[in-house]
PDB file of C-alpha atoms in Angstrom:
ATOM      1  CA  MET S   1     145.166 -26.292 -10.963  1.00 45.00           C
ATOM      2  CA  LYS S   2     148.607 -26.758 -12.465  1.00 38.00           C
ATOM      3  CA  LYS S   3     149.468 -23.137 -11.678  1.00 41.00           C
ATOM      4  CA  ARG S   4     148.359 -23.593  -8.060  1.00 44.00           C
ATOM      5  CA  PHE S   5     150.432 -26.776  -7.723  1.00 40.00           C
ATOM      6  CA  SER S   6     153.487 -25.066  -9.229  1.00 44.00           C
ATOM      7  CA  TYR S   7     153.110 -22.147  -6.848  1.00 44.00           C
ATOM      8  CA  VAL S   8     152.910 -24.465  -3.804  1.00 41.00           C
ATOM      9  CA  LEU S   9     155.927 -26.468  -4.998  1.00 43.00           C
ATOM     10  CA  PHE S  10     157.938 -23.295  -5.552  1.00 44.00           C
ATOM     11  CA  SER S  11     157.013 -22.030  -2.064  1.00 47.00           C
ATOM     12  CA  LEU S  12     158.114 -25.294  -0.455  1.00 43.00           C
ATOM     13  CA  LEU S  13     161.439 -25.201  -2.294  1.00 43.00           C
ATOM     14  CA  VAL S  14     162.054 -21.655  -1.075  1.00 42.00           C
ATOM     15  CA  ILE S  15     161.194 -22.588   2.527  1.00 46.00           C
ATOM     16  CA  PHE S  16     163.341 -25.728   2.652  1.00 45.00           C
ATOM     17  CA  GLY S  17     166.143 -24.039   0.755  1.00 46.00           C
ATOM     18  CA  GLY S  18     166.158 -21.273   3.331  1.00 47.00           C
ATOM     19  CA  ILE S  19     166.217 -23.759   6.206  1.00 42.00           C
ATOM     20  CA  TYR S  20     169.159 -25.585   4.622  1.00 41.00           C
ATOM     21  CA  PHE S  21     171.014 -22.309   4.073  1.00 41.00           C
ATOM     22  CA  PHE S  22     170.689 -21.241   7.684  1.00 41.00           C
ATOM     23  CA  GLN S  23     171.592 -24.701   8.961  1.00 42.00           C
ATOM     24  CA  CYS S  24     174.800 -24.544   6.957  1.00 39.00           C
ATOM     25  CA  LYS S  25     175.427 -21.017   8.148  1.00 39.00           C
ATOM     26  CA  GLU S  26     175.072 -22.147  11.763  1.00 39.00           C
ATOM     27  CA  GLY S  27     177.438 -25.081  11.145  1.00 38.00           C
ATOM     28  CA  ASN S  28     174.765 -27.809  11.313  1.00 37.00           C
ATOM     29  CA  THR S  29     176.244 -29.740   8.407  1.00 31.00           C
ATOM     30  CA  ASP S  30     177.797 -33.159   8.154  1.00 32.00           C
ATOM     31  CA  ILE S  31     180.368 -33.938  10.871  1.00 28.00           C
ATOM     32  CA  ASN S  32     183.156 -34.458   8.331  1.00 33.00           C
ATOM     33  CA  THR S  33     182.544 -30.951   6.986  1.00 33.00           C
ATOM     34  CA  GLN S  34     182.488 -29.532  10.506  1.00 36.00           C
ATOM     35  CA  LYS S  35     185.897 -30.996  11.273  1.00 44.00           C
ATOM     36  CA  LYS S  36     187.560 -28.921   8.565  1.00 43.00           C
ATOM     37  CA  ASN S  37     187.898 -25.269   9.447  1.00 47.00           C
ATOM     38  CA  PRO S  38     187.234 -22.936   6.506  1.00 45.00           C
ATOM     39  CA  ASP S  39     190.352 -20.898   7.333  1.00 71.00           C
ATOM     40  CA  LYS S  40     192.412 -23.846   6.023  1.00 87.00           C
ATOM     41  CA  THR S  41     195.592 -23.434   8.040  1.00 97.00           C
ATOM     42  CA  ILE S  42     197.580 -26.055   9.915  1.00 98.00           C
ATOM     43  CA  GLU S  43     196.865 -24.171  13.133  1.00 96.00           C
ATOM     44  CA  ASN S  44     193.374 -25.669  12.988  1.00 96.00           C
ATOM     45  CA  ARG S  45     193.180 -28.785  15.176  1.00 94.00           C
ATOM     46  CA  TYR S  46     192.124 -31.078  12.331  1.00 96.00           C
ATOM     47  CA  TYR S  47     195.044 -30.188  10.066  1.00 97.00           C
ATOM     48  CA  ARG S  48     197.456 -29.796  12.991  1.00 97.00           C
ATOM     49  CA  GLN S  49     196.876 -33.443  13.870  1.00 97.00           C
ATOM     50  CA  ILE S  50     197.608 -34.493  10.294  1.00 98.00           C
ATOM     51  CA  VAL S  51     200.828 -32.486  10.119  1.00 98.00           C
ATOM     52  CA  TYR S  52     201.959 -33.566  13.600  1.00 97.00           C
ATOM     53  CA  SER S  53     201.452 -37.181  12.494  1.00 98.00           C
ATOM     54  CA  PHE S  54     203.571 -36.639   9.373  1.00 98.00           C
ATOM     55  CA  VAL S  55     206.425 -35.087  11.349  1.00 97.00           C
ATOM     56  CA  SER S  56     206.191 -37.694  14.106  1.00 96.00           C
ATOM     57  CA  SER S  57     206.565 -40.466  11.531  1.00 97.00           C
ATOM     58  CA  ALA S  58     209.917 -38.906  10.618  1.00 94.00           C
ATOM     59  CA  GLU S  59     211.091 -37.931  14.093  1.00 91.00           C
ATOM     60  CA  ASN S  60     209.783 -40.894  16.107  1.00 92.00           C
ATOM     61  CA  SER S  61     208.830 -43.630  13.606  1.00 93.00           C
ATOM     62  CA  SER S  62     205.231 -43.351  14.801  1.00 95.00           C
ATOM     63  CA  THR S  63     202.174 -41.275  13.957  1.00 96.00           C
ATOM     64  CA  ASP S  64     201.161 -41.341  17.638  1.00 95.00           C
ATOM     65  CA  TYR S  65     202.692 -37.932  18.322  1.00 95.00           C
ATOM     66  CA  GLU S  66     200.926 -37.516  21.672  1.00 94.00           C
ATOM     67  CA  GLU S  67     203.186 -40.197  23.156  1.00 95.00           C
ATOM     68  CA  GLN S  68     206.381 -38.372  22.139  1.00 96.00           C
ATOM     69  CA  TYR S  69     206.425 -35.483  24.618  1.00 97.00           C
ATOM     70  CA  SER S  70     208.551 -37.507  27.071  1.00 97.00           C
ATOM     71  CA  TYR S  71     210.925 -38.844  24.404  1.00 97.00           C
ATOM     72  CA  MET S  72     214.647 -38.102  24.784  1.00 97.00           C
ATOM     73  CA  GLU S  73     217.867 -39.571  23.408  1.00 96.00           C
ATOM     74  CA  ASP S  74     221.124 -38.607  21.764  1.00 96.00           C
ATOM     75  CA  ILE S  75     220.754 -39.788  18.172  1.00 92.00           C
ATOM     76  CA  GLN S  76     224.413 -38.967  17.440  1.00 91.00           C
ATOM     77  CA  ASP S  77     223.674 -36.244  14.899  1.00 90.00           C
ATOM     78  CA  GLY S  78     225.944 -33.663  16.511  1.00 92.00           C
ATOM     79  CA  ARG S  79     223.064 -31.816  18.175  1.00 94.00           C
ATOM     80  CA  GLY S  80     223.275 -33.381  21.628  1.00 97.00           C
ATOM     81  CA  TYR S  81     219.972 -34.459  23.118  1.00 98.00           C
ATOM     82  CA  THR S  82     216.931 -34.773  20.880  1.00 96.00           C
ATOM     83  CA  ALA S  83     213.670 -34.616  22.806  1.00 97.00           C
ATOM     84  CA  GLY S  84     209.944 -34.090  22.740  1.00 97.00           C
ATOM     85  CA  ILE S  85     207.236 -33.907  20.132  1.00 96.00           C
ATOM     86  CA  ILE S  86     209.321 -32.537  17.234  1.00 96.00           C
ATOM     87  CA  GLY S  87     212.845 -33.365  18.354  1.00 95.00           C
ATOM     88  CA  PHE S  88     213.949 -30.225  20.189  1.00 97.00           C
ATOM     89  CA  THR S  89     217.719 -30.358  20.679  1.00 97.00           C
ATOM     90  CA  SER S  90     220.149 -29.176  23.311  1.00 98.00           C
ATOM     91  CA  GLY S  91     222.643 -28.225  20.609  1.00 96.00           C
ATOM     92  CA  THR S  92     220.373 -25.846  18.704  1.00 95.00           C
ATOM     93  CA  GLY S  93     218.864 -24.253  21.801  1.00 96.00           C
ATOM     94  CA  ASP S  94     215.169 -24.937  21.266  1.00 97.00           C
ATOM     95  CA  LEU S  95     215.234 -27.546  24.042  1.00 98.00           C
ATOM     96  CA  LEU S  96     216.415 -24.754  26.334  1.00 98.00           C
ATOM     97  CA  GLU S  97     213.440 -22.666  25.178  1.00 98.00           C
ATOM     98  CA  VAL S  98     211.090 -25.501  26.118  1.00 99.00           C
ATOM     99  CA  VAL S  99     212.525 -25.734  29.639  1.00 98.00           C
ATOM    100  CA  LYS S 100     212.263 -21.948  30.009  1.00 98.00           C
ATOM    101  CA  GLU S 101     208.627 -22.083  28.893  1.00 98.00           C
ATOM    102  CA  TYR S 102     207.972 -24.931  31.310  1.00 98.00           C
ATOM    103  CA  GLN S 103     209.416 -22.800  34.106  1.00 98.00           C
ATOM    104  CA  LYS S 104     206.940 -20.027  33.237  1.00 98.00           C
ATOM    105  CA  ILE S 105     204.019 -22.445  33.319  1.00 98.00           C
ATOM    106  CA  LYS S 106     205.189 -24.340  36.409  1.00 97.00           C
ATOM    107  CA  PRO S 107     207.427 -22.062  38.493  1.00 96.00           C
ATOM    108  CA  ALA S 108     206.914 -24.085  41.680  1.00 95.00           C
ATOM    109  CA  ASP S 109     208.372 -27.574  42.178  1.00 93.00           C
ATOM    110  CA  ASN S 110     209.987 -27.598  38.747  1.00 96.00           C
ATOM    111  CA  ILE S 111     212.564 -30.388  38.736  1.00 98.00           C
ATOM    112  CA  LEU S 112     213.990 -29.149  35.422  1.00 98.00           C
ATOM    113  CA  VAL S 113     214.926 -25.648  36.600  1.00 98.00           C
ATOM    114  CA  LYS S 114     218.387 -26.839  37.680  1.00 98.00           C
ATOM    115  CA  TYR S 115     219.186 -27.709  34.057  1.00 98.00           C
ATOM    116  CA  LEU S 116     218.692 -24.206  32.671  1.00 98.00           C
ATOM    117  CA  SER S 117     222.320 -23.176  33.173  1.00 98.00           C
ATOM    118  CA  PRO S 118     223.779 -26.431  31.769  1.00 98.00           C
ATOM    119  CA  LEU S 119     221.489 -26.163  28.728  1.00 98.00           C
ATOM    120  CA  GLU S 120     222.689 -22.621  28.113  1.00 98.00           C
ATOM    121  CA  ALA S 121     226.298 -23.808  28.401  1.00 98.00           C
ATOM    122  CA  VAL S 122     225.980 -26.690  25.898  1.00 98.00           C
ATOM    123  CA  GLU S 123     224.134 -24.731  23.202  1.00 97.00           C
ATOM    124  CA  GLY S 124     226.022 -24.999  19.926  1.00 96.00           C
ATOM    125  CA  SER S 125     227.604 -28.330  20.850  1.00 97.00           C
ATOM    126  CA  ASP S 126     226.715 -31.985  21.382  1.00 97.00           C
ATOM    127  CA  SER S 127     227.908 -31.960  25.007  1.00 98.00           C
ATOM    128  CA  HIS S 128     225.968 -33.591  27.858  1.00 98.00           C
ATOM    129  CA  GLU S 129     227.903 -31.734  30.538  1.00 98.00           C
ATOM    130  CA  GLY S 130     225.707 -30.942  33.528  1.00 97.00           C
ATOM    131  CA  LEU S 131     222.869 -32.989  32.037  1.00 98.00           C
ATOM    132  CA  GLY S 132     223.394 -36.740  31.607  1.00 97.00           C
ATOM    133  CA  ALA S 133     221.282 -39.537  33.057  1.00 98.00           C
ATOM    134  CA  ALA S 134     219.712 -37.324  35.730  1.00 98.00           C
ATOM    135  CA  PHE S 135     218.356 -34.951  33.086  1.00 98.00           C
ATOM    136  CA  GLU S 136     217.028 -37.837  31.010  1.00 98.00           C
ATOM    137  CA  GLU S 137     215.210 -39.309  34.024  1.00 98.00           C
ATOM    138  CA  ASP S 138     213.719 -35.984  35.112  1.00 98.00           C
ATOM    139  CA  TRP S 139     212.589 -35.203  31.564  1.00 98.00           C
ATOM    140  CA  GLU S 140     210.796 -38.546  31.364  1.00 97.00           C
ATOM    141  CA  LYS S 141     209.071 -37.877  34.706  1.00 98.00           C
ATOM    142  CA  VAL S 142     207.459 -34.634  33.533  1.00 98.00           C
ATOM    143  CA  GLY S 143     207.280 -35.291  29.785  1.00 97.00           C
ATOM    144  CA  GLN S 144     203.635 -36.343  29.621  1.00 97.00           C
ATOM    145  CA  THR S 145     202.306 -33.835  32.173  1.00 98.00           C
ATOM    146  CA  LYS S 146     199.881 -31.197  30.930  1.00 97.00           C
ATOM    147  CA  GLU S 147     202.330 -28.418  31.849  1.00 98.00           C
ATOM    148  CA  MET S 148     205.188 -29.892  29.814  1.00 98.00           C
ATOM    149  CA  MET S 149     202.921 -30.711  26.897  1.00 98.00           C
ATOM    150  CA  GLN S 150     201.703 -27.116  26.912  1.00 98.00           C
ATOM    151  CA  ALA S 151     205.269 -25.802  27.094  1.00 98.00           C
ATOM    152  CA  GLN S 152     206.294 -27.858  24.059  1.00 98.00           C
ATOM    153  CA  ASP S 153     203.190 -26.865  22.101  1.00 97.00           C
ATOM    154  CA  ASN S 154     203.845 -23.186  22.863  1.00 98.00           C
ATOM    155  CA  ILE S 155     207.406 -23.354  21.537  1.00 98.00           C
ATOM    156  CA  VAL S 156     206.327 -25.332  18.467  1.00 98.00           C
ATOM    157  CA  ASP S 157     203.794 -22.622  17.674  1.00 98.00           C
ATOM    158  CA  LYS S 158     206.131 -19.720  18.349  1.00 98.00           C
ATOM    159  CA  ILE S 159     209.247 -20.910  16.516  1.00 97.00           C
ATOM    160  CA  TYR S 160     207.918 -23.271  13.861  1.00 98.00           C
ATOM    161  CA  LEU S 161     204.176 -23.512  13.197  1.00 98.00           C
ATOM    162  CA  TYR S 162     203.155 -19.842  13.150  1.00 98.00           C
ATOM    163  CA  PRO S 163     206.158 -18.785  11.029  1.00 98.00           C
ATOM    164  CA  ALA S 164     205.389 -21.629   8.587  1.00 98.00           C
ATOM    165  CA  ILE S 165     201.833 -20.369   8.169  1.00 98.00           C
ATOM    166  CA  LYS S 166     202.970 -16.748   7.880  1.00 98.00           C
ATOM    167  CA  PHE S 167     205.543 -17.399   5.147  1.00 98.00           C
ATOM    168  CA  ALA S 168     203.268 -19.830   3.302  1.00 98.00           C
ATOM    169  CA  GLU S 169     200.483 -17.251   3.200  1.00 97.00           C
ATOM    170  CA  GLU S 170     202.935 -14.613   1.960  1.00 98.00           C
ATOM    171  CA  ASP S 171     203.890 -16.990  -0.858  1.00 98.00           C
ATOM    172  CA  GLY S 172     200.290 -17.885  -1.685  1.00 98.00           C
ATOM    173  CA  LEU S 173     200.596 -21.496  -0.543  1.00 98.00           C
ATOM    174  CA  GLY S 174     197.874 -23.711   0.873  1.00 97.00           C
ATOM    175  CA  LEU S 175     197.872 -26.527   3.415  1.00 98.00           C
ATOM    176  CA  LEU S 176     200.504 -28.665   1.683  1.00 99.00           C
ATOM    177  CA  GLY S 177     202.837 -25.692   1.392  1.00 99.00           C
ATOM    178  CA  GLN S 178     202.318 -24.890   5.067  1.00 99.00           C
ATOM    179  CA  TYR S 179     203.270 -28.451   5.990  1.00 99.00           C
ATOM    180  CA  ILE S 180     206.335 -28.393   3.724  1.00 99.00           C
ATOM    181  CA  TYR S 181     207.475 -25.097   5.257  1.00 99.00           C
ATOM    182  CA  TYR S 182     206.796 -26.366   8.783  1.00 99.00           C
ATOM    183  CA  ASP S 183     208.818 -29.535   8.263  1.00 98.00           C
ATOM    184  CA  ALA S 184     211.712 -27.509   6.841  1.00 98.00           C
ATOM    185  CA  LEU S 185     211.616 -25.155   9.832  1.00 98.00           C
ATOM    186  CA  VAL S 186     211.656 -28.101  12.244  1.00 96.00           C
ATOM    187  CA  VAL S 187     214.670 -29.707  10.564  1.00 94.00           C
ATOM    188  CA  HIS S 188     216.721 -26.677   9.529  1.00 95.00           C
ATOM    189  CA  GLY S 189     215.646 -23.974  11.978  1.00 94.00           C
ATOM    190  CA  PRO S 190     214.409 -20.447  11.248  1.00 94.00           C
ATOM    191  CA  GLY S 191     217.804 -18.827  10.682  1.00 89.00           C
ATOM    192  CA  GLU S 192     218.866 -16.598   7.791  1.00 91.00           C
ATOM    193  CA  ASP S 193     221.965 -18.551   6.707  1.00 94.00           C
ATOM    194  CA  PRO S 194     221.838 -20.637   3.492  1.00 94.00           C
ATOM    195  CA  ASP S 195     221.376 -23.896   5.418  1.00 95.00           C
ATOM    196  CA  SER S 196     218.371 -22.646   7.416  1.00 96.00           C
ATOM    197  CA  PHE S 197     214.735 -22.278   6.395  1.00 98.00           C
ATOM    198  CA  ASN S 198     214.888 -18.637   5.369  1.00 98.00           C
ATOM    199  CA  GLY S 199     217.989 -19.263   3.282  1.00 97.00           C
ATOM    200  CA  ILE S 200     216.317 -22.201   1.536  1.00 98.00           C
ATOM    201  CA  ARG S 201     213.175 -20.168   0.852  1.00 98.00           C
ATOM    202  CA  LYS S 202     215.125 -17.217  -0.538  1.00 98.00           C
ATOM    203  CA  GLU S 203     217.068 -19.489  -2.881  1.00 98.00           C
ATOM    204  CA  ALA S 204     213.895 -21.236  -4.060  1.00 98.00           C
ATOM    205  CA  LEU S 205     212.259 -17.881  -4.816  1.00 98.00           C
ATOM    206  CA  LYS S 206     215.225 -17.028  -7.035  1.00 98.00           C
ATOM    207  CA  VAL S 207     214.598 -19.992  -9.315  1.00 97.00           C
ATOM    208  CA  SER S 208     210.805 -20.252  -9.237  1.00 98.00           C
ATOM    209  CA  LYS S 209     207.884 -17.882  -8.805  1.00 98.00           C
ATOM    210  CA  SER S 210     205.569 -18.548  -5.888  1.00 98.00           C
ATOM    211  CA  PRO S 211     201.778 -18.456  -6.404  1.00 98.00           C
ATOM    212  CA  SER S 212     201.714 -14.935  -4.949  1.00 98.00           C
ATOM    213  CA  GLN S 213     204.094 -13.987  -7.786  1.00 98.00           C
ATOM    214  CA  LYS S 214     201.757 -15.593 -10.345  1.00 97.00           C
ATOM    215  CA  GLY S 215     203.707 -18.834 -10.352  1.00 98.00           C
ATOM    216  CA  LYS S 216     202.328 -22.372 -10.149  1.00 98.00           C
ATOM    217  CA  GLU S 217     202.137 -23.924  -6.688  1.00 98.00           C
ATOM    218  CA  ALA S 218     203.398 -27.360  -7.726  1.00 98.00           C
ATOM    219  CA  GLU S 219     206.378 -25.952  -9.614  1.00 98.00           C
ATOM    220  CA  TYR S 220     207.357 -23.646  -6.775  1.00 99.00           C
ATOM    221  CA  LEU S 221     207.075 -26.345  -4.100  1.00 99.00           C
ATOM    222  CA  LYS S 222     209.215 -28.700  -6.184  1.00 99.00           C
ATOM    223  CA  ALA S 223     211.814 -25.936  -6.527  1.00 98.00           C
ATOM    224  CA  PHE S 224     211.750 -25.444  -2.754  1.00 99.00           C
ATOM    225  CA  LEU S 225     212.239 -29.172  -2.153  1.00 98.00           C
ATOM    226  CA  LYS S 226     215.049 -29.336  -4.716  1.00 98.00           C
ATOM    227  CA  THR S 227     216.810 -26.488  -2.919  1.00 98.00           C
ATOM    228  CA  ARG S 228     216.211 -28.135   0.446  1.00 98.00           C
ATOM    229  CA  THR S 229     217.594 -31.435  -0.826  1.00 97.00           C
ATOM    230  CA  LYS S 230     220.965 -29.788  -1.479  1.00 96.00           C
ATOM    231  CA  ILE S 231     221.076 -28.779   2.184  1.00 95.00           C
ATOM    232  CA  MET S 232     219.812 -32.118   3.495  1.00 93.00           C
ATOM    233  CA  VAL S 233     222.501 -34.218   1.822  1.00 93.00           C
ATOM    234  CA  LYS S 234     225.254 -32.178   3.455  1.00 90.00           C
ATOM    235  CA  GLU S 235     224.527 -33.965   6.747  1.00 82.00           C
ATOM    236  CA  GLU S 236     225.039 -37.663   7.312  1.00 78.00           C
ATOM    237  CA  ALA S 237     221.889 -37.824   9.458  1.00 72.00           C
ATOM    238  CA  HIS S 238     219.777 -36.588   6.529  1.00 79.00           C
ATOM    239  CA  GLN S 239     221.126 -38.705   3.674  1.00 82.00           C
ATOM    240  CA  ASP S 240     217.828 -40.578   3.580  1.00 90.00           C
ATOM    241  CA  LEU S 241     215.448 -38.243   1.749  1.00 96.00           C
ATOM    242  CA  SER S 242     212.219 -39.890   2.903  1.00 96.00           C
ATOM    243  CA  ARG S 243     210.815 -36.562   4.093  1.00 97.00           C
ATOM    244  CA  ILE S 244     211.421 -34.951   0.711  1.00 98.00           C
ATOM    245  CA  ASN S 245     210.136 -37.993  -1.186  1.00 98.00           C
ATOM    246  CA  PHE S 246     206.890 -38.005   0.776  1.00 98.00           C
ATOM    247  CA  GLN S 247     206.293 -34.321   0.181  1.00 99.00           C
ATOM    248  CA  GLU S 248     206.973 -34.755  -3.540  1.00 99.00           C
ATOM    249  CA  GLN S 249     204.504 -37.652  -3.493  1.00 98.00           C
ATOM    250  CA  LEU S 250     201.782 -35.332  -2.177  1.00 99.00           C
ATOM    251  CA  ILE S 251     202.587 -32.750  -4.869  1.00 99.00           C
ATOM    252  CA  ASN S 252     202.485 -35.376  -7.628  1.00 98.00           C
ATOM    253  CA  GLN S 253     199.141 -36.624  -6.287  1.00 98.00           C
ATOM    254  CA  ASP S 254     197.777 -33.050  -6.378  1.00 98.00           C
ATOM    255  CA  ASN S 255     196.947 -33.428  -2.688  1.00 98.00           C
ATOM    256  CA  PHE S 256     197.305 -29.750  -1.847  1.00 98.00           C
ATOM    257  CA  GLU S 257     194.457 -29.983   0.693  1.00 97.00           C
ATOM    258  CA  LEU S 258     195.971 -32.901   2.664  1.00 98.00           C
ATOM    259  CA  ASP S 259     192.900 -35.011   1.957  1.00 98.00           C
ATOM    260  CA  LEU S 260     192.799 -38.344   3.780  1.00 98.00           C
ATOM    261  CA  PRO S 261     193.480 -41.217   3.579  1.00 98.00           C
ATOM    262  CA  ILE S 262     197.192 -40.850   2.889  1.00 98.00           C
ATOM    263  CA  HIS S 263     199.737 -43.676   2.586  1.00 98.00           C
ATOM    264  CA  TRP S 264     203.467 -43.022   2.797  1.00 98.00           C
ATOM    265  CA  GLU S 265     206.859 -44.497   3.578  1.00 97.00           C
ATOM    266  CA  MET S 266     209.278 -42.892   6.025  1.00 97.00           C
ATOM    267  CA  TYR S 267     212.764 -44.281   6.588  1.00 95.00           C
ATOM    268  CA  GLY S 268     211.639 -47.764   5.557  1.00 94.00           C
ATOM    269  CA  ASP S 269     208.436 -47.824   7.608  1.00 96.00           C
ATOM    270  CA  GLU S 270     204.948 -47.788   6.068  1.00 98.00           C
ATOM    271  CA  PHE S 271     202.269 -45.440   7.417  1.00 98.00           C
ATOM    272  CA  ARG S 272     198.614 -44.762   6.741  1.00 98.00           C
ATOM    273  CA  LEU S 273     196.459 -41.934   8.076  1.00 98.00           C
ATOM    274  CA  SER S 274     192.675 -41.900   7.688  1.00 97.00           C
ATOM    275  CA  GLU S 275     189.738 -39.855   8.980  1.00 95.00           C
ATOM    276  CA  GLN S 276     189.299 -42.394  11.784  1.00 95.00           C
ATOM    277  CA  ASP S 277     192.764 -41.522  13.115  1.00 94.00           C
ATOM    278  CA  ILE S 278     191.854 -37.855  13.595  1.00 93.00           C
ATOM    279  CA  ASN S 279     189.878 -36.930  16.702  1.00 82.00           C
TER     280      ASN S 279
END
């Protein structure tokens, strides 16, 4: 009798274990597990929202990044107009790339097309020549349209997000490293000079081994941030090291997976991001 009971119990365990296995395989697990893509990159919508919120807290003093597409002002940092979801600028030329992308998406009735030539002319300066109040008004008109939002997202991916993932994977970094690289690309640009992202990365790799070189992730990321700090303090607009401090906070908390909730301070403002804030 005991043997028969044991056999039945074993059979039931096998059956239900198999059902559970195939449910998991098909993705029928808890909703919080479903939200996190196994590929673990910030391209995934779940992690993209987290990283966009972090950057928006620095660029726009708000984690509501979806409301920032129509943003534009001259913040007097020597880069001319700062605009959009990550602070594209007329001085560095990525704002021009956004308007070009918008023209591709919306070639007809594009009220921004007339600003292409002026944007090309002011690249490398803080000039508003050919732009001014008219440009600001037209940008605000189209800023929250699906075409402009798509144009900005495309340029973010092309110039900043995809390169951040690529270099982070080369260096053996996870989600936190991808965010740290992305933020550095947004602020410093993807150039090769010492003050740009690639220059900062090369210098950091000279003083610390990345995980792909058998180094420790925390030590390498701290070396990267230390190198970046030297570049940040050269500019008056970046004397406040809130971005660096927050990223060091995540390293010290061993939050390499960007697990929520997360509390942080950015330029004197307090922020909190939880699962309920991610849709």
